Amino acid sequence: MEYKKGGNNLIGVQRMFHNSWDFYYRSPFGAVESKSYITIRFKGENIDRVETIIFEEERKKVLSMDRENNYVFKINFNVGESSSLLFYYFKIYRKGNILYYGNNSSLFGGEGEVYENNPLPYQISVVKEGYKTPMWFKNSIIYQIFVDRFYNGNKNFKVSNPKENSFIYGSWYDLPMYIRDSKTSEILRWDFYGGNLLGIIKKLKYLKELGVNLIYLNPIFESRSNHKYDTGNYKKIDPMFGDENILKELIKEAKKLNIYIILDGVFNHTGSDSLYFNKFNKYNSLGAFNSKNSPYYNWYDFKIYPDDYNCWWGVNDLPSVNEEEESFKNYIIKDRDSVINHWMKFGIKGWRLDVADELPDSFIEEIKSKTKLLDEDSILIGEVWEDASNKISYNARKKYFSGKSLDGVTNYPFREGLLKFFNMVIDAKILYKSFMSLYENYPRENFYSNINLVGSHDVERINTMVKNIGIDKYGEENLVYTLLKLITIIQFTFPGVPLIYYGDEAGVEGFKDPDNRRTYPWGKEDKKILDWYKGIIKMRNENVVLRTGKWRSFYFKEDVYGYVRWENEFNNEDSNIAIIAINRSKNKNYEFYIDIPKKNIKFKNYLNKDEIIKSMEYKVKIKIEPLEGKVYLS
């Protein structure tokens, strides 16, 4: 059942209360393991009785709450053995009338609202008992590389194996563009700069000095485009990028520097110009487009054979694949030389699944099972643009966090929240609530394996975004560095795994595709921004509390957002305490007190070593200037 915002909120009804973020009203907090017990309380005056209505999709249970005292009702129940989503709200019997209490209209969780009917439910995520994500991944920093645009490692920068009818830029520093058909907007000639895997090998020292330990490569398999999401052959590296021997060398040399490699798995569609579809007869194979007798025919869904077929978002170059087709699953997952087996044996550490919301849950789970069999410490992450805990795609609830599926997802809500905050669309309270909602809904292992990105190949560059925010909201074009610092302070101290989109650390700008796929500006880096990234990455890598420390969020007024971190979330080891705060205001300074988990602690501001503050018992006073970020470490 998909719950939509709505319901008749009764603002005038007083003295009814439940807060899913308060341990008194719901314990334990947030997601729970299967077979766990949960205690829920509801408070209200002049109430005869209360029932908790619990949903699991279409199945519903009505549980009567016990009266704990005159005002408080309580229930304790087991969430069951299956990993799933549960939803609940309260049905209140009061003086012969029936009212309902449910989630707030924003569906954030926390304090709820009273309804006459159709209450919005609270969510409880239930994950497989004992599920863990790899600890090494929680401690990682990802560097995403769009291979054609990173570095050409050939002598004299010669482009390897240029494609037929391709457009090669005259200079590495030219701005990208598409050559399109004026009537259909179809891309007539794909454009290339010549970046390759050898170039990544030659820049591994740079990546090590930057401080990253995981490289995520956009697709590297053979295809006619520069982006490679139109796969031509899953088992062959594109000749412009290199070959299997060069990939093996990249993995080997990266491993020497304690850097892992993961690949992009594009299994929702192939290219029309591919071994499997072969629309243009470029391959020596019997493709699905060529004959109904093709071994790949059942991979695709044809409406009118052969010209009318299902494709990704209507793009004819990307015919959609039926992932439930057994021969396709065998080819990708199950065969001895399946795509997953083939590349995992090279030593890659896992996969990022493209458009994960368009892949069946069972398909993702089979990939997860296979990758874990091949490497227990491997990872599987997915491209998801919304709250992944309750995502509905094609009228089906996705089960990314069942414990049998994804380890982490692309945290676009994180990026969206920060940009809305600095764009003055939301205030600190709403930012706080939006992050708390994810914290409540995501199982803890997944929350700490979230890929916290502020840029990617699918969105505008972060440097362009902050430049525009500076002009539009602050009236200054030269605030790029200041605003970027505030955003990345959050990115590199927040629970989860930070992702750097290649070149963001060097000041690269760009609007949406193709502009966001500019080349890395070797020799023309913004040194100020690059030094900032190196410093904040070093800070994260040197302080375990910023990676796996516990997390408690706060806000002050409309402009200040922050959180406290302490003690390892996963092994209860003691650590230093961190306080992070940012002030988006251009002209307001603030003073406020926050609680900390230990008393009489001295803190040093990592970004200004001369600033030292001391707590008074369990409280510390924070002073923050306009457009300032603080990272206090005990």
PDB file of N, CA, C and O in Angstrom, residues 132 429 534 564:
ATOM      1  N   LYS A 132      25.113  -7.325   8.422  1.00  0.00           N
ATOM      2  CA  LYS A 132      26.219  -6.376   8.538  1.00  0.00           C
ATOM      3  C   LYS A 132      26.676  -5.938   7.146  1.00  0.00           C
ATOM      4  O   LYS A 132      26.632  -6.714   6.193  1.00  0.00           O
ATOM      5  N   LYS A 429      15.612  23.660  10.812  1.00  0.00           N
ATOM      6  CA  LYS A 429      14.701  22.698  11.439  1.00  0.00           C
ATOM      7  C   LYS A 429      14.247  21.640  10.437  1.00  0.00           C
ATOM      8  O   LYS A 429      14.203  20.441  10.751  1.00  0.00           O
ATOM      9  N   LYS A 534      41.967  18.056   0.429  1.00  0.00           N
ATOM     10  CA  LYS A 534      43.004  17.221   1.032  1.00  0.00           C
ATOM     11  C   LYS A 534      42.977  17.326   2.557  1.00  0.00           C
ATOM     12  O   LYS A 534      43.123  16.328   3.267  1.00  0.00           O
ATOM     13  N   VAL A 564      26.473  16.026  17.054  1.00  0.00           N
ATOM     14  CA  VAL A 564      27.528  15.548  17.946  1.00  0.00           C
ATOM     15  C   VAL A 564      27.827  14.102  17.567  1.00  0.00           C
ATOM     16  O   VAL A 564      26.907  13.322  17.279  1.00  0.00           O
TER      17      VAL A 564
END
